[in-house]
Amino acid sequence: MSRTRTPAVSGWFTGEGDRFRLLGTRCSSCASVFFPREDGHCRNPHCAGGALEEVPLSRKGRIWSYTDSRYRPPSPYVSDPELPWEPYALIAVELESERIVVLGQAVPGVTVTDLTVGMEVEVVPGVLDEDAETTWTTWHWRPTGVTA
Amino acid sequence: MTAEVAVLGAGMHPWGKWGRGFAEYGTAAARAALADAGLNWRDVGSIVGADTVRGGYPGHVAGATFAKALGWQGARVASVYAACASGAQAIATARAQILAGLADVVLVVGADAAPKGFFRPAGGDRPDDPDWLRFRLLGATNPAYFGLYARRRMALHGDTPEDFALVKVKNAALGALNPYARYRKRVTAEEVAASAVVADPLRLLDICATSDGGAALVLCSLDFARRHGAARPVRIRAVSTVTPRFPSTVLDLPDIATDSAAAVEPPGETFRASIARTAYEEAGIGPEDLSLAEVYDLSTALELQWYEDLGLCGKGEGAKLLREGETAPGGRIPVNTSGGLASFGEAVPAQAIAQVCELTWQLRNAAGDRQIPGARVGITANQGLFGHGSSVIVVR
């Protein structure tokens, strides 16, 4: 039985492969960008509030900082307690044109020893976890030039 | 300068993993604070509880829980939840009541029985809650954010893991002198370096534990203090409870992203720095007037950040200030003389109150072996989830 690919959170990203992009919203009045998307009202207190339009965020950015998770995070993070814990890296990435920092997991196999602050990374589709019916998809950050 | 309120009493329940309910810790701390003030619970006109919340619903509501445990006596009641700033906002509420003339004497109580291991949201699917989302999507625990800040300091300012370890060495040495602290053993830099990595570059001994504990204060008007025979009480001169300013550009708990600075230039100071500045402005003093400080050392690296945000040194100079011994006893501005969260652990609603307890004892010259000679002015600083932070300035 094949699993359905379903975003772990709806409306935050779209596309596959090279066309994968994070989705935010942008205020038509002041041009502030929001991620996660803000669909209610512009949160810039200097702005009277314009329409919030969906925009794809830049694919590439530079590492603001990074760390990892050497211990199994508690729920609602999903992991198989039967399997030994495999640490993953977390990367906070600064997107130049949006002037925003977005946190995400690194692609599997990339560890903190592969990273430095200021390094260029790109957003790629990833898998958060799987159950019997569903593959829950997410975004990952990957150093540019790494193809693994 | 705003009007002041007096700290007539301070009390704590020892911190640790005691396996009892939070009401017991809070009530014990409250009774200790009342005894310290020389007052009977029936003399108290208002009680303010700092809430503990797991998953958005507190179960018990702190103010009334403590009031019932102490014996219903008709006092005015309020309860405050603001994550790690709960205790300071409870103090702010009490102060406002006193200054408004709504009560002469207010009892402020915070206590918690913390779960083991990482703090986490309660069960259930709550995808509209940013705290739930960061765990579900990223597994980003609190130490993960502390790790991000620590790595950023290393990249920007050249801090090293050895610098971070020195914070633990300093605070553990002070905690060893504090009968209320959970950990009362000195720690060496080698022991920090030998402990397991939790969130690179931070190790187990760089990060504060979760704990049970309780702390309480009896606050009153200066008139009441004088009538009660306290001619020169320790006084609270400022309580800052500001929010960040848009765009807030430092990634903060529990957010997955910062605000965007695409439309508006970021303010000239960070949220953390604005918390302290507001307190200084309200108190009419500056960092040069301080005798000591109690700051939220959720991680060792975060303590260095507070040095800079409190204006104890310039940007990027936190580790230098530490290395020169200026934040240790005998230095220019001792920090976390209580032993800090490194020695206490986190009992969320109690810790901002516990900071003021330590300043009170220091300013009364009653801090025993950890006394800072001639202490006259102290500041606290803390930061909780969701844009909550606070700072209290206490003077003698």
PDB file of N, CA, C and O in Angstrom, chain B residues 84-147:
ATOM      1  N   CYS B  84       7.708  32.569  31.953  1.00  0.00           N
ATOM      2  CA  CYS B  84       8.777  32.832  32.919  1.00  0.00           C
ATOM      3  C   CYS B  84       8.651  34.203  33.568  1.00  0.00           C
ATOM      4  O   CYS B  84       9.299  34.468  34.584  1.00  0.00           O
ATOM      5  N   ALA B  85       7.874  35.100  32.987  1.00  0.00           N
ATOM      6  CA  ALA B  85       7.692  36.429  33.576  1.00  0.00           C
ATOM      7  C   ALA B  85       6.497  36.464  34.524  1.00  0.00           C
ATOM      8  O   ALA B  85       6.154  37.518  35.045  1.00  0.00           O
ATOM      9  N   SER B  86       5.869  35.318  34.776  1.00  0.00           N
ATOM     10  CA  SER B  86       4.672  35.289  35.634  1.00  0.00           C
ATOM     11  C   SER B  86       4.943  35.931  36.987  1.00  0.00           C
ATOM     12  O   SER B  86       4.139  36.727  37.484  1.00  0.00           O
ATOM     13  N   GLY B  87       6.058  35.571  37.597  1.00  0.00           N
ATOM     14  CA  GLY B  87       6.367  36.078  38.930  1.00  0.00           C
ATOM     15  C   GLY B  87       6.520  37.584  38.931  1.00  0.00           C
ATOM     16  O   GLY B  87       6.022  38.282  39.825  1.00  0.00           O
ATOM     17  N   ALA B  88       7.198  38.118  37.930  1.00  0.00           N
ATOM     18  CA  ALA B  88       7.420  39.563  37.859  1.00  0.00           C
ATOM     19  C   ALA B  88       6.102  40.284  37.569  1.00  0.00           C
ATOM     20  O   ALA B  88       5.855  41.377  38.094  1.00  0.00           O
ATOM     21  N   GLN B  89       5.244  39.681  36.747  1.00  0.00           N
ATOM     22  CA  GLN B  89       3.951  40.327  36.482  1.00  0.00           C
ATOM     23  C   GLN B  89       3.049  40.250  37.707  1.00  0.00           C
ATOM     24  O   GLN B  89       2.214  41.134  37.929  1.00  0.00           O
ATOM     25  N   ALA B  90       3.222  39.216  38.523  1.00  0.00           N
ATOM     26  CA  ALA B  90       2.486  39.150  39.792  1.00  0.00           C
ATOM     27  C   ALA B  90       2.963  40.280  40.707  1.00  0.00           C
ATOM     28  O   ALA B  90       2.149  40.939  41.367  1.00  0.00           O
ATOM     29  N   ILE B  91       4.277  40.517  40.735  1.00  0.00           N
ATOM     30  CA  ILE B  91       4.822  41.634  41.519  1.00  0.00           C
ATOM     31  C   ILE B  91       4.283  42.963  40.979  1.00  0.00           C
ATOM     32  O   ILE B  91       3.895  43.851  41.738  1.00  0.00           O
ATOM     33  N   ALA B  92       4.225  43.093  39.658  1.00  0.00           N
ATOM     34  CA  ALA B  92       3.715  44.322  39.036  1.00  0.00           C
ATOM     35  C   ALA B  92       2.258  44.557  39.420  1.00  0.00           C
ATOM     36  O   ALA B  92       1.842  45.687  39.701  1.00  0.00           O
ATOM     37  N   THR B  93       1.478  43.492  39.448  1.00  0.00           N
ATOM     38  CA  THR B  93       0.059  43.599  39.824  1.00  0.00           C
ATOM     39  C   THR B  93      -0.079  44.047  41.271  1.00  0.00           C
ATOM     40  O   THR B  93      -0.870  44.947  41.594  1.00  0.00           O
ATOM     41  N   ALA B  94       0.729  43.445  42.139  1.00  0.00           N
ATOM     42  CA  ALA B  94       0.693  43.799  43.561  1.00  0.00           C
ATOM     43  C   ALA B  94       1.091  45.256  43.752  1.00  0.00           C
ATOM     44  O   ALA B  94       0.453  46.009  44.503  1.00  0.00           O
ATOM     45  N   ARG B  95       2.152  45.648  43.048  1.00  0.00           N
ATOM     46  CA  ARG B  95       2.633  47.027  43.181  1.00  0.00           C
ATOM     47  C   ARG B  95       1.561  48.017  42.741  1.00  0.00           C
ATOM     48  O   ARG B  95       1.321  49.044  43.392  1.00  0.00           O
ATOM     49  N   ALA B  96       0.912  47.703  41.612  1.00  0.00           N
ATOM     50  CA  ALA B  96      -0.121  48.608  41.096  1.00  0.00           C
ATOM     51  C   ALA B  96      -1.257  48.747  42.103  1.00  0.00           C
ATOM     52  O   ALA B  96      -1.790  49.844  42.306  1.00  0.00           O
ATOM     53  N   GLN B  97      -1.635  47.647  42.743  1.00  0.00           N
ATOM     54  CA  GLN B  97      -2.719  47.696  43.737  1.00  0.00           C
ATOM     55  C   GLN B  97      -2.323  48.586  44.916  1.00  0.00           C
ATOM     56  O   GLN B  97      -3.134  49.373  45.411  1.00  0.00           O
ATOM     57  N   ILE B  98      -1.058  48.447  45.345  1.00  0.00           N
ATOM     58  CA  ILE B  98      -0.598  49.248  46.489  1.00  0.00           C
ATOM     59  C   ILE B  98      -0.557  50.731  46.116  1.00  0.00           C
ATOM     60  O   ILE B  98      -1.063  51.584  46.839  1.00  0.00           O
ATOM     61  N   LEU B  99       0.022  51.024  44.945  1.00  0.00           N
ATOM     62  CA  LEU B  99       0.156  52.430  44.535  1.00  0.00           C
ATOM     63  C   LEU B  99      -1.206  53.057  44.255  1.00  0.00           C
ATOM     64  O   LEU B  99      -1.385  54.261  44.405  1.00  0.00           O
ATOM     65  N   ALA B 100      -2.173  52.222  43.852  1.00  0.00           N
ATOM     66  CA  ALA B 100      -3.522  52.750  43.589  1.00  0.00           C
ATOM     67  C   ALA B 100      -4.344  52.864  44.869  1.00  0.00           C
ATOM     68  O   ALA B 100      -5.481  53.323  44.831  1.00  0.00           O
ATOM     69  N   GLY B 101      -3.790  52.397  45.970  1.00  0.00           N
ATOM     70  CA  GLY B 101      -4.515  52.475  47.232  1.00  0.00           C
ATOM     71  C   GLY B 101      -5.566  51.387  47.405  1.00  0.00           C
ATOM     72  O   GLY B 101      -6.445  51.500  48.258  1.00  0.00           O
ATOM     73  N   LEU B 102      -5.495  50.340  46.597  1.00  0.00           N
ATOM     74  CA  LEU B 102      -6.482  49.258  46.699  1.00  0.00           C
ATOM     75  C   LEU B 102      -6.153  48.293  47.829  1.00  0.00           C
ATOM     76  O   LEU B 102      -7.015  47.553  48.293  1.00  0.00           O
ATOM     77  N   ALA B 103      -4.882  48.267  48.218  1.00  0.00           N
ATOM     78  CA  ALA B 103      -4.472  47.382  49.314  1.00  0.00           C
ATOM     79  C   ALA B 103      -3.213  47.959  49.943  1.00  0.00           C
ATOM     80  O   ALA B 103      -2.394  48.565  49.251  1.00  0.00           O
ATOM     81  N   ASP B 104      -3.073  47.769  51.246  1.00  0.00           N
ATOM     82  CA  ASP B 104      -1.861  48.209  51.941  1.00  0.00           C
ATOM     83  C   ASP B 104      -0.788  47.132  51.913  1.00  0.00           C
ATOM     84  O   ASP B 104       0.397  47.423  51.807  1.00  0.00           O
ATOM     85  N   VAL B 105      -1.238  45.881  52.048  1.00  0.00           N
ATOM     86  CA  VAL B 105      -0.308  44.745  52.127  1.00  0.00           C
ATOM     87  C   VAL B 105      -0.742  43.691  51.112  1.00  0.00           C
ATOM     88  O   VAL B 105      -1.901  43.266  51.108  1.00  0.00           O
ATOM     89  N   VAL B 106       0.182  43.280  50.255  1.00  0.00           N
ATOM     90  CA  VAL B 106      -0.132  42.269  49.237  1.00  0.00           C
ATOM     91  C   VAL B 106       0.875  41.129  49.334  1.00  0.00           C
ATOM     92  O   VAL B 106       2.086  41.364  49.407  1.00  0.00           O
ATOM     93  N   LEU B 107       0.360  39.911  49.324  1.00  0.00           N
ATOM     94  CA  LEU B 107       1.199  38.712  49.325  1.00  0.00           C
ATOM     95  C   LEU B 107       1.326  38.208  47.881  1.00  0.00           C
ATOM     96  O   LEU B 107       0.311  38.000  47.215  1.00  0.00           O
ATOM     97  N   VAL B 108       2.557  38.029  47.417  1.00  0.00           N
ATOM     98  CA  VAL B 108       2.809  37.544  46.059  1.00  0.00           C
ATOM     99  C   VAL B 108       3.426  36.152  46.168  1.00  0.00           C
ATOM    100  O   VAL B 108       4.421  35.970  46.871  1.00  0.00           O
ATOM    101  N   VAL B 109       2.829  35.177  45.484  1.00  0.00           N
ATOM    102  CA  VAL B 109       3.306  33.795  45.618  1.00  0.00           C
ATOM    103  C   VAL B 109       3.434  33.133  44.245  1.00  0.00           C
ATOM    104  O   VAL B 109       2.547  33.260  43.400  1.00  0.00           O
ATOM    105  N   GLY B 110       4.542  32.422  44.038  1.00  0.00           N
ATOM    106  CA  GLY B 110       4.696  31.605  42.836  1.00  0.00           C
ATOM    107  C   GLY B 110       5.306  30.278  43.219  1.00  0.00           C
ATOM    108  O   GLY B 110       6.208  30.221  44.063  1.00  0.00           O
ATOM    109  N   ALA B 111       4.809  29.186  42.635  1.00  0.00           N
ATOM    110  CA  ALA B 111       5.348  27.866  42.958  1.00  0.00           C
ATOM    111  C   ALA B 111       5.048  26.920  41.816  1.00  0.00           C
ATOM    112  O   ALA B 111       4.091  27.117  41.063  1.00  0.00           O
ATOM    113  N   ASP B 112       5.862  25.889  41.679  1.00  0.00           N
ATOM    114  CA  ASP B 112       5.627  24.908  40.625  1.00  0.00           C
ATOM    115  C   ASP B 112       6.174  23.552  41.025  1.00  0.00           C
ATOM    116  O   ASP B 112       7.108  23.456  41.828  1.00  0.00           O
ATOM    117  N   ALA B 113       5.559  22.526  40.471  1.00  0.00           N
ATOM    118  CA  ALA B 113       6.105  21.172  40.531  1.00  0.00           C
ATOM    119  C   ALA B 113       6.340  20.798  39.077  1.00  0.00           C
ATOM    120  O   ALA B 113       5.413  20.440  38.367  1.00  0.00           O
ATOM    121  N   ALA B 114       7.586  20.944  38.620  1.00  0.00           N
ATOM    122  CA  ALA B 114       7.873  20.821  37.186  1.00  0.00           C
ATOM    123  C   ALA B 114       8.020  19.360  36.781  1.00  0.00           C
ATOM    124  O   ALA B 114       8.476  18.534  37.564  1.00  0.00           O
ATOM    125  N   PRO B 115       7.637  19.054  35.540  1.00  0.00           N
ATOM    126  CA  PRO B 115       7.846  17.695  35.039  1.00  0.00           C
ATOM    127  C   PRO B 115       9.331  17.429  34.822  1.00  0.00           C
ATOM    128  O   PRO B 115      10.120  18.372  34.715  1.00  0.00           O
ATOM    129  N   LYS B 116       9.700  16.169  34.742  1.00  0.00           N
ATOM    130  CA  LYS B 116      11.096  15.825  34.443  1.00  0.00           C
ATOM    131  C   LYS B 116      11.401  16.096  32.979  1.00  0.00           C
ATOM    132  O   LYS B 116      10.512  16.005  32.136  1.00  0.00           O
ATOM    133  N   GLY B 117      12.636  16.397  32.687  1.00  0.00           N
ATOM    134  CA  GLY B 117      13.068  16.525  31.289  1.00  0.00           C
ATOM    135  C   GLY B 117      12.604  17.811  30.645  1.00  0.00           C
ATOM    136  O   GLY B 117      12.357  18.808  31.317  1.00  0.00           O
ATOM    137  N   PHE B 118      12.492  17.779  29.306  1.00  0.00           N
ATOM    138  CA  PHE B 118      12.129  18.982  28.560  1.00  0.00           C
ATOM    139  C   PHE B 118      10.719  19.443  28.925  1.00  0.00           C
ATOM    140  O   PHE B 118       9.813  18.630  29.091  1.00  0.00           O
ATOM    141  N   PHE B 119      10.521  20.772  29.007  1.00  0.00           N
ATOM    142  CA  PHE B 119       9.167  21.300  29.012  1.00  0.00           C
ATOM    143  C   PHE B 119       8.538  20.973  27.663  1.00  0.00           C
ATOM    144  O   PHE B 119       9.210  20.967  26.633  1.00  0.00           O
ATOM    145  N   ARG B 120       7.229  20.714  27.669  1.00  0.00           N
ATOM    146  CA  ARG B 120       6.530  20.373  26.432  1.00  0.00           C
ATOM    147  C   ARG B 120       5.086  20.826  26.515  1.00  0.00           C
ATOM    148  O   ARG B 120       4.557  20.985  27.618  1.00  0.00           O
ATOM    149  N   PRO B 121       4.436  20.999  25.364  1.00  0.00           N
ATOM    150  CA  PRO B 121       3.015  21.340  25.406  1.00  0.00           C
ATOM    151  C   PRO B 121       2.189  20.124  25.838  1.00  0.00           C
ATOM    152  O   PRO B 121       2.673  18.988  25.765  1.00  0.00           O
ATOM    153  N   ALA B 122       0.969  20.348  26.286  1.00  0.00           N
ATOM    154  CA  ALA B 122       0.059  19.254  26.620  1.00  0.00           C
ATOM    155  C   ALA B 122      -0.352  18.518  25.348  1.00  0.00           C
ATOM    156  O   ALA B 122      -0.063  18.961  24.238  1.00  0.00           O
ATOM    157  N   GLY B 123      -1.036  17.387  25.505  1.00  0.00           N
ATOM    158  CA  GLY B 123      -1.436  16.567  24.358  1.00  0.00           C
ATOM    159  C   GLY B 123      -2.506  17.233  23.510  1.00  0.00           C
ATOM    160  O   GLY B 123      -2.959  18.345  23.785  1.00  0.00           O
ATOM    161  N   GLY B 124      -2.900  16.515  22.454  1.00  0.00           N
ATOM    162  CA  GLY B 124      -3.932  17.033  21.570  1.00  0.00           C
ATOM    163  C   GLY B 124      -3.338  17.785  20.397  1.00  0.00           C
ATOM    164  O   GLY B 124      -2.205  18.252  20.460  1.00  0.00           O
ATOM    165  N   ASP B 125      -4.099  17.850  19.302  1.00  0.00           N
ATOM    166  CA  ASP B 125      -3.641  18.573  18.111  1.00  0.00           C
ATOM    167  C   ASP B 125      -4.058  20.024  18.228  1.00  0.00           C
ATOM    168  O   ASP B 125      -5.246  20.328  18.215  1.00  0.00           O
ATOM    169  N   ARG B 126      -3.070  20.930  18.326  1.00  0.00           N
ATOM    170  CA  ARG B 126      -3.392  22.347  18.449  1.00  0.00           C
ATOM    171  C   ARG B 126      -2.530  23.164  17.496  1.00  0.00           C
ATOM    172  O   ARG B 126      -1.641  23.896  17.905  1.00  0.00           O
ATOM    173  N   PRO B 127      -2.755  22.981  16.166  1.00  0.00           N
ATOM    174  CA  PRO B 127      -1.880  23.625  15.186  1.00  0.00           C
ATOM    175  C   PRO B 127      -2.000  25.144  15.121  1.00  0.00           C
ATOM    176  O   PRO B 127      -1.268  25.781  14.361  1.00  0.00           O
ATOM    177  N   ASP B 128      -2.874  25.742  15.929  1.00  0.00           N
ATOM    178  CA  ASP B 128      -2.923  27.210  15.973  1.00  0.00           C
ATOM    179  C   ASP B 128      -2.038  27.744  17.105  1.00  0.00           C
ATOM    180  O   ASP B 128      -1.970  28.945  17.327  1.00  0.00           O
ATOM    181  N   ASP B 129      -1.358  26.852  17.832  1.00  0.00           N
ATOM    182  CA  ASP B 129      -0.512  27.245  18.962  1.00  0.00           C
ATOM    183  C   ASP B 129       0.953  27.164  18.531  1.00  0.00           C
ATOM    184  O   ASP B 129       1.461  26.076  18.257  1.00  0.00           O
ATOM    185  N   PRO B 130       1.641  28.316  18.481  1.00  0.00           N
ATOM    186  CA  PRO B 130       3.047  28.286  18.027  1.00  0.00           C
ATOM    187  C   PRO B 130       3.936  27.403  18.895  1.00  0.00           C
ATOM    188  O   PRO B 130       4.915  26.836  18.405  1.00  0.00           O
ATOM    189  N   ASP B 131       3.585  27.256  20.175  1.00  0.00           N
ATOM    190  CA  ASP B 131       4.393  26.412  21.050  1.00  0.00           C
ATOM    191  C   ASP B 131       4.236  24.941  20.660  1.00  0.00           C
ATOM    192  O   ASP B 131       5.193  24.173  20.654  1.00  0.00           O
ATOM    193  N   TRP B 132       3.016  24.550  20.303  1.00  0.00           N
ATOM    194  CA  TRP B 132       2.758  23.184  19.848  1.00  0.00           C
ATOM    195  C   TRP B 132       3.446  22.947  18.508  1.00  0.00           C
ATOM    196  O   TRP B 132       4.074  21.903  18.291  1.00  0.00           O
ATOM    197  N   LEU B 133       3.370  23.939  17.620  1.00  0.00           N
ATOM    198  CA  LEU B 133       3.921  23.794  16.269  1.00  0.00           C
ATOM    199  C   LEU B 133       5.433  23.581  16.267  1.00  0.00           C
ATOM    200  O   LEU B 133       5.960  22.779  15.499  1.00  0.00           O
ATOM    201  N   ARG B 134       6.149  24.305  17.139  1.00  0.00           N
ATOM    202  CA  ARG B 134       7.610  24.179  17.079  1.00  0.00           C
ATOM    203  C   ARG B 134       8.050  22.788  17.520  1.00  0.00           C
ATOM    204  O   ARG B 134       9.072  22.287  17.067  1.00  0.00           O
ATOM    205  N   PHE B 135       7.277  22.160  18.426  1.00  0.00           N
ATOM    206  CA  PHE B 135       7.611  20.777  18.794  1.00  0.00           C
ATOM    207  C   PHE B 135       7.191  19.814  17.692  1.00  0.00           C
ATOM    208  O   PHE B 135       7.955  18.924  17.309  1.00  0.00           O
ATOM    209  N   ARG B 136       5.970  19.992  17.169  1.00  0.00           N
ATOM    210  CA  ARG B 136       5.456  19.042  16.179  1.00  0.00           C
ATOM    211  C   ARG B 136       6.303  19.060  14.905  1.00  0.00           C
ATOM    212  O   ARG B 136       6.666  18.018  14.382  1.00  0.00           O
ATOM    213  N   LEU B 137       6.613  20.272  14.411  1.00  0.00           N
ATOM    214  CA  LEU B 137       7.266  20.379  13.100  1.00  0.00           C
ATOM    215  C   LEU B 137       8.783  20.275  13.193  1.00  0.00           C
ATOM    216  O   LEU B 137       9.437  19.798  12.256  1.00  0.00           O
ATOM    217  N   LEU B 138       9.354  20.760  14.287  1.00  0.00           N
ATOM    218  CA  LEU B 138      10.820  20.869  14.346  1.00  0.00           C
ATOM    219  C   LEU B 138      11.431  20.106  15.509  1.00  0.00           C
ATOM    220  O   LEU B 138      12.647  19.899  15.541  1.00  0.00           O
ATOM    221  N   GLY B 139      10.636  19.682  16.464  1.00  0.00           N
ATOM    222  CA  GLY B 139      11.217  19.108  17.679  1.00  0.00           C
ATOM    223  C   GLY B 139      12.126  20.102  18.374  1.00  0.00           C
ATOM    224  O   GLY B 139      13.098  19.712  19.014  1.00  0.00           O
ATOM    225  N   ALA B 140      11.800  21.383  18.232  1.00  0.00           N
ATOM    226  CA  ALA B 140      12.678  22.435  18.781  1.00  0.00           C
ATOM    227  C   ALA B 140      12.349  22.677  20.250  1.00  0.00           C
ATOM    228  O   ALA B 140      11.410  23.386  20.587  1.00  0.00           O
ATOM    229  N   THR B 141      13.135  22.057  21.135  1.00  0.00           N
ATOM    230  CA  THR B 141      12.972  22.213  22.582  1.00  0.00           C
ATOM    231  C   THR B 141      13.513  23.576  23.017  1.00  0.00           C
ATOM    232  O   THR B 141      14.185  24.258  22.235  1.00  0.00           O
ATOM    233  N   ASN B 142      13.294  23.945  24.271  1.00  0.00           N
ATOM    234  CA  ASN B 142      13.889  25.193  24.763  1.00  0.00           C
ATOM    235  C   ASN B 142      15.413  25.184  24.616  1.00  0.00           C
ATOM    236  O   ASN B 142      15.986  26.164  24.134  1.00  0.00           O
ATOM    237  N   PRO B 143      16.108  24.098  25.019  1.00  0.00           N
ATOM    238  CA  PRO B 143      17.572  24.101  24.838  1.00  0.00           C
ATOM    239  C   PRO B 143      18.009  24.280  23.381  1.00  0.00           C
ATOM    240  O   PRO B 143      19.108  24.798  23.124  1.00  0.00           O
ATOM    241  N   ALA B 144      17.177  23.913  22.419  1.00  0.00           N
ATOM    242  CA  ALA B 144      17.550  24.137  21.019  1.00  0.00           C
ATOM    243  C   ALA B 144      17.709  25.636  20.747  1.00  0.00           C
ATOM    244  O   ALA B 144      18.652  26.067  20.076  1.00  0.00           O
ATOM    245  N   TYR B 145      16.805  26.443  21.287  1.00  0.00           N
ATOM    246  CA  TYR B 145      16.927  27.896  21.113  1.00  0.00           C
ATOM    247  C   TYR B 145      18.174  28.407  21.843  1.00  0.00           C
ATOM    248  O   TYR B 145      18.893  29.260  21.330  1.00  0.00           O
ATOM    249  N   PHE B 146      18.439  27.866  23.051  1.00  0.00           N
ATOM    250  CA  PHE B 146      19.631  28.300  23.780  1.00  0.00           C
ATOM    251  C   PHE B 146      20.887  27.941  22.972  1.00  0.00           C
ATOM    252  O   PHE B 146      21.870  28.686  22.965  1.00  0.00           O
ATOM    253  N   GLY B 147      20.852  26.788  22.316  1.00  0.00           N
ATOM    254  CA  GLY B 147      21.980  26.370  21.468  1.00  0.00           C
ATOM    255  C   GLY B 147      22.185  27.328  20.299  1.00  0.00           C
ATOM    256  O   GLY B 147      23.325  27.677  19.958  1.00  0.00           O
TER     257      GLY B 147
END
